[in-house]
mmCIF file of C-alpha atoms and ligand atoms in Angstrom:
data_model
loop_
_atom_site.group_PDB
_atom_site.id
_atom_site.type_symbol
_atom_site.label_atom_id
_atom_site.label_comp_id
_atom_site.label_asym_id
_atom_site.label_seq_id
_atom_site.Cartn_x
_atom_site.Cartn_y
_atom_site.Cartn_z
ATOM 1 C CA MET A 1 90.283 81.953 100.660
ATOM 2 C CA GLN A 2 87.677 80.603 98.272
ATOM 3 C CA THR A 3 84.523 78.634 99.043
ATOM 4 C CA ILE A 4 83.593 75.924 96.543
ATOM 5 C CA SER A 5 79.929 74.904 96.654
ATOM 6 C CA ASP A 6 79.808 72.930 93.433
ATOM 7 C CA CYS A 7 81.791 69.928 94.646
ATOM 8 C CA SER A 8 82.258 68.220 91.264
ATOM 9 C CA VAL A 9 85.035 65.667 90.708
ATOM 10 C CA ALA A 10 87.004 68.383 88.919
ATOM 11 C CA ALA A 11 86.611 70.714 91.921
ATOM 12 C CA ILE A 12 87.750 67.989 94.327
ATOM 13 C CA GLN A 13 90.774 67.317 92.129
ATOM 14 C CA ILE A 14 91.692 70.988 92.371
ATOM 15 C CA ALA A 15 91.291 70.815 96.157
ATOM 16 C CA ALA A 16 93.493 67.691 96.325
ATOM 17 C CA LYS A 17 96.158 69.502 94.292
ATOM 18 C CA SER A 18 95.915 72.466 96.675
ATOM 19 C CA LEU A 19 96.606 70.138 99.595
ATOM 20 C CA LYS A 20 99.589 68.679 97.730
ATOM 21 C CA ASP A 21 100.855 72.216 97.121
ATOM 22 C CA GLY A 22 100.810 72.888 100.870
ATOM 23 C CA HIS A 23 97.582 74.876 101.141
ATOM 24 C CA LEU A 24 94.761 74.293 103.606
ATOM 25 C CA VAL A 25 91.405 72.828 102.559
ATOM 26 C CA ALA A 26 88.440 72.896 104.937
ATOM 27 C CA PHE A 27 86.060 70.068 104.098
ATOM 28 C CA PRO A 28 82.826 68.516 105.348
ATOM 29 C CA THR A 29 82.791 65.187 107.142
ATOM 30 C CA GLU A 30 79.796 63.324 108.552
ATOM 31 C CA THR A 31 80.680 64.655 112.033
ATOM 32 C CA VAL A 32 81.903 68.272 111.740
ATOM 33 C CA TYR A 33 83.899 70.292 109.186
ATOM 34 C CA GLY A 34 87.646 69.649 109.279
ATOM 35 C CA LEU A 35 90.551 71.959 108.442
ATOM 36 C CA GLY A 36 92.831 69.821 106.293
ATOM 37 C CA ALA A 37 96.517 69.856 105.369
ATOM 38 C CA ASP A 38 98.944 67.332 103.867
ATOM 39 C CA ALA A 39 99.793 65.256 106.953
ATOM 40 C CA THR A 40 103.376 64.755 105.738
ATOM 41 C CA ASN A 41 104.060 68.455 105.141
ATOM 42 C CA GLU A 42 105.303 70.145 108.297
ATOM 43 C CA LYS A 43 104.878 73.659 106.966
ATOM 44 C CA ALA A 44 101.304 73.005 105.832
ATOM 45 C CA VAL A 45 100.403 71.374 109.142
ATOM 46 C CA SER A 46 101.888 74.287 111.074
ATOM 47 C CA LYS A 47 99.398 76.559 109.279
ATOM 48 C CA ILE A 48 96.542 74.574 110.864
ATOM 49 C CA TYR A 49 97.926 75.414 114.292
ATOM 50 C CA SER A 50 98.271 79.100 113.534
ATOM 51 C CA VAL A 51 94.816 79.412 111.907
ATOM 52 C CA LYS A 52 93.193 77.651 114.869
ATOM 53 C CA ALA A 53 95.461 79.304 117.472
ATOM 54 C CA ARG A 54 95.908 75.791 118.810
ATOM 55 C CA PRO A 55 98.781 74.725 121.101
ATOM 56 C CA ALA A 56 101.383 72.750 119.128
ATOM 57 C CA ASP A 57 101.350 69.712 121.414
ATOM 58 C CA HIS A 58 97.784 68.714 120.512
ATOM 59 C CA PRO A 59 97.723 65.809 118.053
ATOM 60 C CA LEU A 60 95.743 65.850 114.807
ATOM 61 C CA ILE A 61 93.611 63.112 113.281
ATOM 62 C CA VAL A 62 94.877 61.851 109.913
ATOM 63 C CA HIS A 63 92.029 61.251 107.456
ATOM 64 C CA ILE A 64 92.544 58.431 104.958
ATOM 65 C CA SER A 65 90.413 56.736 102.307
ATOM 66 C CA SER A 66 90.614 53.113 103.467
ATOM 67 C CA TRP A 67 92.247 50.554 105.738
ATOM 68 C CA SER A 68 95.029 50.043 103.180
ATOM 69 C CA GLN A 69 96.541 53.368 104.333
ATOM 70 C CA VAL A 70 96.593 52.344 108.001
ATOM 71 C CA GLU A 71 99.710 50.206 107.722
ATOM 72 C CA LYS A 72 101.596 53.184 106.341
ATOM 73 C CA TRP A 73 100.798 55.321 109.401
ATOM 74 C CA ALA A 74 100.686 52.755 112.194
ATOM 75 C CA ARG A 75 102.451 49.630 113.477
ATOM 76 C CA ASP A 76 101.703 46.873 116.015
ATOM 77 C CA ILE A 77 98.045 47.087 115.033
ATOM 78 C CA PRO A 78 95.856 44.925 117.295
ATOM 79 C CA GLU A 79 93.308 42.627 115.718
ATOM 80 C CA TYR A 80 90.441 44.388 117.467
ATOM 81 C CA ALA A 81 91.355 47.638 115.659
ATOM 82 C CA LYS A 82 90.905 45.884 112.317
ATOM 83 C CA LYS A 83 87.558 44.532 113.519
ATOM 84 C CA LEU A 84 86.422 48.030 114.489
ATOM 85 C CA SER A 85 87.465 49.423 111.123
ATOM 86 C CA ASP A 86 85.718 46.583 109.266
ATOM 87 C CA MET A 87 82.544 47.340 111.175
ATOM 88 C CA TYR A 88 82.545 51.151 111.381
ATOM 89 C CA TRP A 89 84.710 52.613 108.598
ATOM 90 C CA PRO A 90 83.885 54.725 106.730
ATOM 91 C CA GLY A 91 82.342 56.246 109.825
ATOM 92 C CA PRO A 92 82.568 58.476 112.894
ATOM 93 C CA ILE A 93 85.286 56.603 114.779
ATOM 94 C CA THR A 94 88.977 57.477 115.142
ATOM 95 C CA LEU A 95 91.471 54.757 116.000
ATOM 96 C CA VAL A 96 94.551 55.778 118.010
ATOM 97 C CA LEU A 97 97.379 53.400 117.096
ATOM 98 C CA ARG A 98 101.126 53.171 117.628
ATOM 99 C CA ARG A 99 102.699 55.371 114.983
ATOM 100 C CA SER A 100 105.013 54.410 112.141
ATOM 101 C CA HIS A 101 107.984 56.559 111.059
ATOM 102 C CA LEU A 102 105.578 58.403 108.737
ATOM 103 C CA ALA A 103 103.620 59.995 111.592
ATOM 104 C CA LYS A 104 105.962 62.764 112.641
ATOM 105 C CA ASP A 105 105.868 64.764 115.859
ATOM 106 C CA PHE A 106 104.229 67.700 114.067
ATOM 107 C CA VAL A 107 101.107 65.551 113.487
ATOM 108 C CA THR A 108 101.108 63.508 116.686
ATOM 109 C CA GLY A 109 101.948 66.347 119.056
ATOM 110 C CA GLY A 110 105.100 64.437 119.977
ATOM 111 C CA GLN A 111 103.194 61.341 121.135
ATOM 112 C CA ASN A 112 104.173 57.893 119.903
ATOM 113 C CA THR A 113 100.648 57.257 118.621
ATOM 114 C CA VAL A 114 98.614 58.481 115.660
ATOM 115 C CA GLY A 115 94.853 59.002 115.279
ATOM 116 C CA LEU A 116 93.378 57.664 112.003
ATOM 117 C CA ARG A 117 89.923 57.920 110.522
ATOM 118 C CA VAL A 118 88.059 57.123 107.284
ATOM 119 C CA PRO A 119 85.194 59.631 107.158
ATOM 120 C CA ASP A 120 81.736 58.642 105.898
ATOM 121 C CA GLN A 121 81.079 61.671 103.750
ATOM 122 C CA LYS A 122 81.042 61.768 99.954
ATOM 123 C CA ILE A 123 83.218 64.888 99.577
ATOM 124 C CA ALA A 124 85.660 63.945 102.356
ATOM 125 C CA LEU A 125 86.172 60.451 100.917
ATOM 126 C CA MET A 126 86.543 61.767 97.388
ATOM 127 C CA LEU A 127 89.101 64.314 98.605
ATOM 128 C CA ALA A 128 91.101 61.629 100.449
ATOM 129 C CA LYS A 129 91.016 59.381 97.346
ATOM 130 C CA GLU A 130 92.000 62.097 94.888
ATOM 131 C CA PHE A 131 94.755 63.221 97.253
ATOM 132 C CA GLU A 132 96.101 59.664 97.458
ATOM 133 C CA LYS A 133 95.964 59.358 93.636
ATOM 134 C CA ILE A 134 98.480 62.195 93.319
ATOM 135 C CA GLY A 135 100.805 60.747 95.946
ATOM 136 C CA GLY A 136 99.207 62.063 99.130
ATOM 137 C CA LEU A 137 99.238 59.748 102.156
ATOM 138 C CA GLY A 138 96.729 61.330 104.509
ATOM 139 C CA ILE A 139 94.981 64.573 105.412
ATOM 140 C CA ALA A 140 95.617 65.944 108.900
ATOM 141 C CA ALA A 141 92.446 67.696 109.997
ATOM 142 C CA PRO A 142 91.138 68.991 113.304
ATOM 143 C CA SER A 143 87.689 70.524 113.540
ATOM 144 C CA ALA A 144 87.690 73.810 111.588
ATOM 145 C CA ASN A 145 87.120 76.145 114.548
ATOM 146 C CA LYS A 146 89.306 78.348 116.699
ATOM 147 C CA PHE A 147 90.849 76.376 119.559
ATOM 148 C CA GLY A 148 88.289 75.858 122.340
ATOM 149 C CA ALA A 149 85.352 77.172 120.278
ATOM 150 C CA VAL A 150 82.303 75.338 118.942
ATOM 151 C CA SER A 151 82.996 72.937 116.044
ATOM 152 C CA PRO A 152 81.472 74.037 112.721
ATOM 153 C CA THR A 153 78.785 71.850 111.161
ATOM 154 C CA THR A 154 78.187 74.056 108.100
ATOM 155 C CA ALA A 155 80.517 75.823 105.658
ATOM 156 C CA GLU A 156 79.100 79.193 106.808
ATOM 157 C CA ALA A 157 80.200 78.368 110.343
ATOM 158 C CA VAL A 158 83.706 77.577 109.029
ATOM 159 C CA VAL A 159 83.820 81.001 107.373
ATOM 160 C CA ASP A 160 82.669 82.651 110.623
ATOM 161 C CA GLU A 161 85.267 80.789 112.672
ATOM 162 C CA ILE A 162 88.416 80.950 110.559
ATOM 163 C CA GLY A 163 87.541 82.683 107.253
ATOM 164 C CA THR A 164 89.703 85.717 107.920
ATOM 165 C CA ALA A 165 92.630 83.609 109.192
ATOM 166 C CA LEU A 166 92.860 81.496 106.012
ATOM 167 C CA GLY A 167 95.309 82.361 103.241
ATOM 168 C CA LYS A 168 94.458 83.514 99.725
ATOM 169 C CA LEU A 169 94.937 80.065 98.191
ATOM 170 C CA ASP A 170 93.223 78.069 100.950
ATOM 171 C CA LEU A 171 89.833 76.503 100.158
ATOM 172 C CA ILE A 172 86.562 75.711 101.898
ATOM 173 C CA LEU A 173 84.468 72.907 100.392
ATOM 174 C CA ASP A 174 80.774 73.418 101.080
ATOM 175 C CA ASP A 175 78.458 70.420 101.200
ATOM 176 C CA GLY A 176 75.839 71.724 103.583
ATOM 177 C CA GLN A 177 75.070 70.512 107.076
ATOM 178 C CA CYS A 178 77.043 67.611 108.605
ATOM 179 C CA LYS A 179 74.965 64.494 109.209
ATOM 180 C CA VAL A 180 76.088 63.531 112.735
ATOM 181 C CA GLY A 181 76.959 66.930 114.231
ATOM 182 C CA VAL A 182 79.332 65.863 117.037
ATOM 183 C CA GLU A 183 82.937 64.746 116.558
ATOM 184 C CA SER A 184 84.032 61.153 116.073
ATOM 185 C CA THR A 185 84.400 58.621 118.853
ATOM 186 C CA ILE A 186 88.106 58.327 119.690
ATOM 187 C CA VAL A 187 89.298 54.840 120.663
ATOM 188 C CA ASP A 188 92.724 54.154 122.117
ATOM 189 C CA CYS A 189 93.927 50.976 120.372
ATOM 190 C CA THR A 190 97.420 50.840 121.873
ATOM 191 C CA ARG A 191 96.666 48.349 124.648
ATOM 192 C CA ASN A 192 95.361 44.815 124.840
ATOM 193 C CA LYS A 193 91.854 46.241 125.244
ATOM 194 C CA PRO A 194 90.416 49.371 123.632
ATOM 195 C CA SER A 195 89.279 52.365 125.676
ATOM 196 C CA ILE A 196 87.174 55.327 124.644
ATOM 197 C CA LEU A 197 88.954 58.681 124.861
ATOM 198 C CA ARG A 198 86.071 60.732 123.476
ATOM 199 C CA PRO A 199 82.460 59.528 123.159
ATOM 200 C CA GLY A 200 80.725 59.908 119.795
ATOM 201 C CA ALA A 201 78.157 58.368 117.480
ATOM 202 C CA VAL A 202 79.843 54.963 117.589
ATOM 203 C CA THR A 203 78.913 54.202 121.180
ATOM 204 C CA SER A 204 80.672 52.060 123.769
ATOM 205 C CA GLU A 205 77.708 49.678 123.603
ATOM 206 C CA MET A 206 78.249 49.252 119.851
ATOM 207 C CA ILE A 207 81.975 48.642 120.334
ATOM 208 C CA GLU A 208 81.364 46.166 123.150
ATOM 209 C CA GLU A 209 78.933 44.260 120.976
ATOM 210 C CA THR A 210 81.290 44.206 117.982
ATOM 211 C CA LEU A 211 84.240 42.954 120.041
ATOM 212 C CA ASN A 212 82.233 40.976 122.558
ATOM 213 C CA ILE A 213 84.138 42.493 125.525
ATOM 214 C CA LYS A 214 83.646 45.142 128.245
ATOM 215 C CA ILE A 215 85.598 48.344 127.640
ATOM 216 C CA SER A 216 86.511 51.363 129.716
ATOM 217 C CA GLN A 217 85.719 55.046 129.227
ATOM 218 C CA GLY A 218 88.495 57.595 129.462
ATOM 219 C CA ALA A 219 92.227 57.522 129.031
ATOM 220 C CA ILE A 220 94.029 54.912 131.118
ATOM 221 C CA ASP A 221 97.272 56.785 130.530
ATOM 222 C CA ILE A 222 96.909 60.314 131.879
ATOM 223 C CA ASN A 223 99.693 61.450 129.555
ATOM 224 C CA ILE A 224 97.464 60.947 126.525
ATOM 225 C CA ARG A 225 96.523 64.373 125.241
ATOM 226 C CA VAL A 226 93.057 64.624 123.799
ATOM 227 C CA SER A 227 92.143 68.268 123.452
ATOM 228 C CA GLY A 228 88.488 67.319 123.692
ATOM 229 C CA LEU A 229 89.435 66.103 127.169
ATOM 230 C CA LEU A 230 90.363 69.601 128.295
ATOM 231 C CA LYS A 231 87.763 70.792 130.723
ATOM 232 C CA SER A 232 86.754 73.877 128.752
ATOM 233 C CA HIS A 233 86.034 73.281 125.077
ATOM 234 C CA TYR A 234 83.245 73.584 122.533
ATOM 235 C CA ALA A 235 82.343 76.882 124.221
ATOM 236 C CA PRO A 236 80.254 79.647 122.620
ATOM 237 C CA MET A 237 80.522 83.297 123.730
ATOM 238 C CA ALA A 238 77.267 82.974 125.662
ATOM 239 C CA LYS A 239 77.326 81.335 129.071
ATOM 240 C CA VAL A 240 76.013 77.773 128.823
ATOM 241 C CA ALA A 241 73.867 76.711 131.802
ATOM 242 C CA LEU A 242 72.834 73.077 132.124
ATOM 243 C CA ASP A 243 69.497 71.788 133.364
ATOM 244 C CA GLU A 244 68.257 74.948 135.050
ATOM 245 C CA SER A 245 65.051 76.837 134.382
ATOM 246 C CA ALA A 246 65.337 79.378 131.569
ATOM 247 C CA GLN A 247 64.437 83.001 132.345
ATOM 248 C CA PRO A 248 63.081 85.610 129.898
ATOM 249 C CA GLY A 249 65.891 86.631 127.513
ATOM 250 C CA ASP A 250 67.754 83.313 127.862
ATOM 251 C CA GLY A 251 68.209 80.953 124.927
ATOM 252 C CA LEU A 252 66.891 77.406 125.281
ATOM 253 C CA ILE A 253 67.943 74.111 123.736
ATOM 254 C CA ALA A 254 65.774 71.174 124.753
ATOM 255 C CA LEU A 255 63.927 68.188 123.337
ATOM 256 C CA ALA A 256 60.780 69.091 121.390
ATOM 257 C CA ASN A 257 58.385 67.810 124.074
ATOM 258 C CA ILE A 258 59.616 70.490 126.504
ATOM 259 C CA PRO A 259 57.669 73.753 126.116
ATOM 260 C CA THR A 260 59.338 77.177 125.802
ATOM 261 C CA PRO A 261 58.674 79.462 128.820
ATOM 262 C CA VAL A 262 57.352 82.949 128.018
ATOM 263 C CA GLY A 263 60.088 85.352 126.897
ATOM 264 C CA VAL A 264 62.655 82.593 126.345
ATOM 265 C CA ILE A 265 64.303 82.305 122.910
ATOM 266 C CA ARG A 266 64.045 78.753 121.616
ATOM 267 C CA LEU A 267 67.232 77.786 119.730
ATOM 268 C CA ALA A 268 66.456 74.149 118.967
ATOM 269 C CA SER A 269 63.724 71.549 119.555
ATOM 270 C CA PRO A 270 65.184 68.216 118.438
ATOM 271 C CA ILE A 271 62.805 65.286 118.468
ATOM 272 C CA ASN A 272 65.389 62.613 119.363
ATOM 273 C CA HIS A 273 69.062 62.161 120.261
ATOM 274 C CA GLU A 274 70.237 61.913 116.628
ATOM 275 C CA GLU A 275 68.615 65.232 115.849
ATOM 276 C CA TYR A 276 69.893 66.669 119.143
ATOM 277 C CA ALA A 277 73.511 65.907 118.155
ATOM 278 C CA ASN A 278 72.863 67.214 114.681
ATOM 279 C CA VAL A 279 71.541 70.635 115.771
ATOM 280 C CA LEU A 280 73.497 71.185 118.999
ATOM 281 C CA PHE A 281 76.536 73.117 117.713
ATOM 282 C CA ARG A 282 74.421 75.068 115.215
ATOM 283 C CA ALA A 283 72.047 76.071 118.014
ATOM 284 C CA LEU A 284 74.919 77.233 120.265
ATOM 285 C CA ARG A 285 76.191 79.341 117.361
ATOM 286 C CA LEU A 286 72.714 80.746 116.772
ATOM 287 C CA GLY A 287 72.658 81.892 120.400
ATOM 288 C CA ASP A 288 75.866 83.838 119.778
ATOM 289 C CA GLN A 289 74.517 85.295 116.535
ATOM 290 C CA LYS A 290 71.490 86.545 118.462
ATOM 291 C CA GLY A 291 73.854 88.087 121.008
ATOM 292 C CA LEU A 292 72.387 86.085 123.907
ATOM 293 C CA LYS A 293 74.189 86.232 127.256
ATOM 294 C CA LYS A 294 73.003 82.859 128.443
ATOM 295 C CA ILE A 295 71.894 79.627 126.808
ATOM 296 C CA VAL A 296 70.075 77.113 128.979
ATOM 297 C CA VAL A 297 70.418 73.530 127.777
ATOM 298 C CA LEU A 298 68.237 70.712 129.080
ATOM 299 C CA GLN A 299 70.393 67.666 128.520
ATOM 300 C CA PRO A 300 69.213 64.389 127.008
ATOM 301 C CA GLU A 301 69.223 61.428 129.380
ATOM 302 C CA GLY A 302 70.511 57.927 128.827
ATOM 303 C CA SER A 303 73.503 56.295 127.161
ATOM 304 C CA GLY A 304 74.632 56.076 123.547
ATOM 305 C CA LEU A 305 74.658 59.335 121.648
ATOM 306 C CA ALA A 306 73.220 61.167 124.678
ATOM 307 C CA LEU A 307 76.546 60.501 126.409
ATOM 308 C CA ALA A 308 78.463 62.225 123.594
ATOM 309 C CA ILE A 309 76.054 65.178 123.735
ATOM 310 C CA ARG A 310 76.451 65.541 127.533
ATOM 311 C CA ASP A 311 80.243 65.252 127.163
ATOM 312 C CA ARG A 312 80.336 68.243 124.767
ATOM 313 C CA LEU A 313 77.845 70.192 126.903
ATOM 314 C CA ALA A 314 79.815 69.686 130.119
ATOM 315 C CA LYS A 315 82.824 71.249 128.386
ATOM 316 C CA ALA A 316 80.794 74.026 126.771
ATOM 317 C CA ALA A 317 79.373 74.892 130.195
ATOM 318 C CA SER A 318 82.775 75.175 131.844
ATOM 319 C CA GLY A 319 84.015 77.579 129.153
HETATM 320 O O1 TXA B 401 85.014 63.966 113.962
HETATM 321 C C1 TXA B 401 86.181 64.294 114.115
HETATM 322 O O2 TXA B 401 86.995 63.612 114.727
HETATM 323 C C2 TXA B 401 86.607 65.633 113.486
HETATM 324 C C3 TXA B 401 86.533 65.507 111.977
HETATM 325 C C4 TXA B 401 87.068 66.719 111.279
HETATM 326 O O3 TXA B 401 87.181 64.352 111.573
HETATM 327 N N1 TXA B 401 87.919 65.986 113.912
HETATM 328 C C5 TXA B 401 88.185 66.419 115.168
HETATM 329 O O4 TXA B 401 89.501 66.822 115.321
HETATM 330 O O5 TXA B 401 87.354 66.486 116.032
HETATM 331 P P1 TXA B 401 89.976 67.638 116.608
HETATM 332 O O6 TXA B 401 91.434 67.868 116.392
HETATM 333 O O7 TXA B 401 89.128 68.817 116.805
HETATM 334 O O8 TXA B 401 89.817 66.626 117.744
HETATM 335 C C6 TXA B 401 90.538 65.452 117.628
HETATM 336 C C7 TXA B 401 90.931 64.934 118.948
HETATM 337 C C8 TXA B 401 91.797 65.903 119.695
HETATM 338 O O9 TXA B 401 91.240 66.054 120.973
HETATM 339 C C9 TXA B 401 93.123 65.212 119.733
HETATM 340 O O10 TXA B 401 93.799 65.471 120.927
HETATM 341 C C10 TXA B 401 92.737 63.758 119.611
HETATM 342 O O11 TXA B 401 91.688 63.767 118.722
HETATM 343 N N2 TXA B 401 93.806 62.966 119.053
HETATM 344 C C11 TXA B 401 94.322 62.994 117.820
HETATM 345 N N3 TXA B 401 95.357 62.164 117.701
HETATM 346 C C12 TXA B 401 95.502 61.579 118.900
HETATM 347 C C13 TXA B 401 96.432 60.635 119.442
HETATM 348 N N4 TXA B 401 97.419 60.137 118.748
HETATM 349 N N5 TXA B 401 96.269 60.275 120.744
HETATM 350 C C14 TXA B 401 95.272 60.788 121.485
HETATM 351 N N6 TXA B 401 94.394 61.682 121.037
HETATM 352 C C15 TXA B 401 94.500 62.080 119.759
HETATM 353 MG MG1 MG B 402 88.054 70.125 117.797
#
């Protein structure tokens, strides 16, 4: 495994070639770091599952450079999906669509749908474009962490999570801290109305305004497998306790206006919800690095991004 910090065009071209050759490339996105493989190469994709120790029936998101790739991967695309992509791509939203013949079971976890996303990150977009230039069709990439663990938002965190599990010719592209910090919003676009399978930075309010309709939260079809929907997920080694008072020796994550009790180890003091999302996973990791047994998190209130933060925290706390 090699980490590339100078992400020049030449370096990205090498990374794209690595993908084409069946190797894994971890790369930054605006949400979290992804662990990428050629989405049409079964052997390469199977490496993702073994590196992450992830069950094989969990579908992967295919990362593409633009809408023009969507028709290759999906069929029966509703008009509202196009509207969402026009409005929010490149950006932190994944559209789940009916799959075409290209989206094989090894990417979709055997479901008849495929998750697609155009990431809003310079390196990720460049990688997708360079990959497509040499005949690639899409990059399958889950978050670059061990299954059930906290998603990495820096290249160092990727190394900590999966560095030793990667092969000699696999790559990690380093472009610093991810901008958003929590994973993309996942929208089921297989019905006459969209529904949100996982909340993220593109909020239900934003989607409702764009489409001028009311939408529902959560999978309508209980057979839809979203690993983020598993009860325990995003969990650090430390026990995560929500909205209780922190005792000496505990870690604390809370908005900046909340003071730190004596003897408590402050892990993050975000000033607003954007910053909260941005620092959350890093702060949970920091708690583990400090060897803390318990991290108390005072959750942000309200809708929008706060909902995505509470969603990840509820799962981290049941880990
Ligand atoms: O922000 C993100 O979405 C990041 C970056 C790397 O793009 N990726 C990410 O991937 O979070 P992952 O695999 O950790 O989570 C993706 C979620 C999983 O829970 C998976 O089950 C769900 O997306 N998913 C993927 N394809 C799906 C499909 N066809 N139907 C339902 N859920 C799907
Ligand atoms: Mg994940």
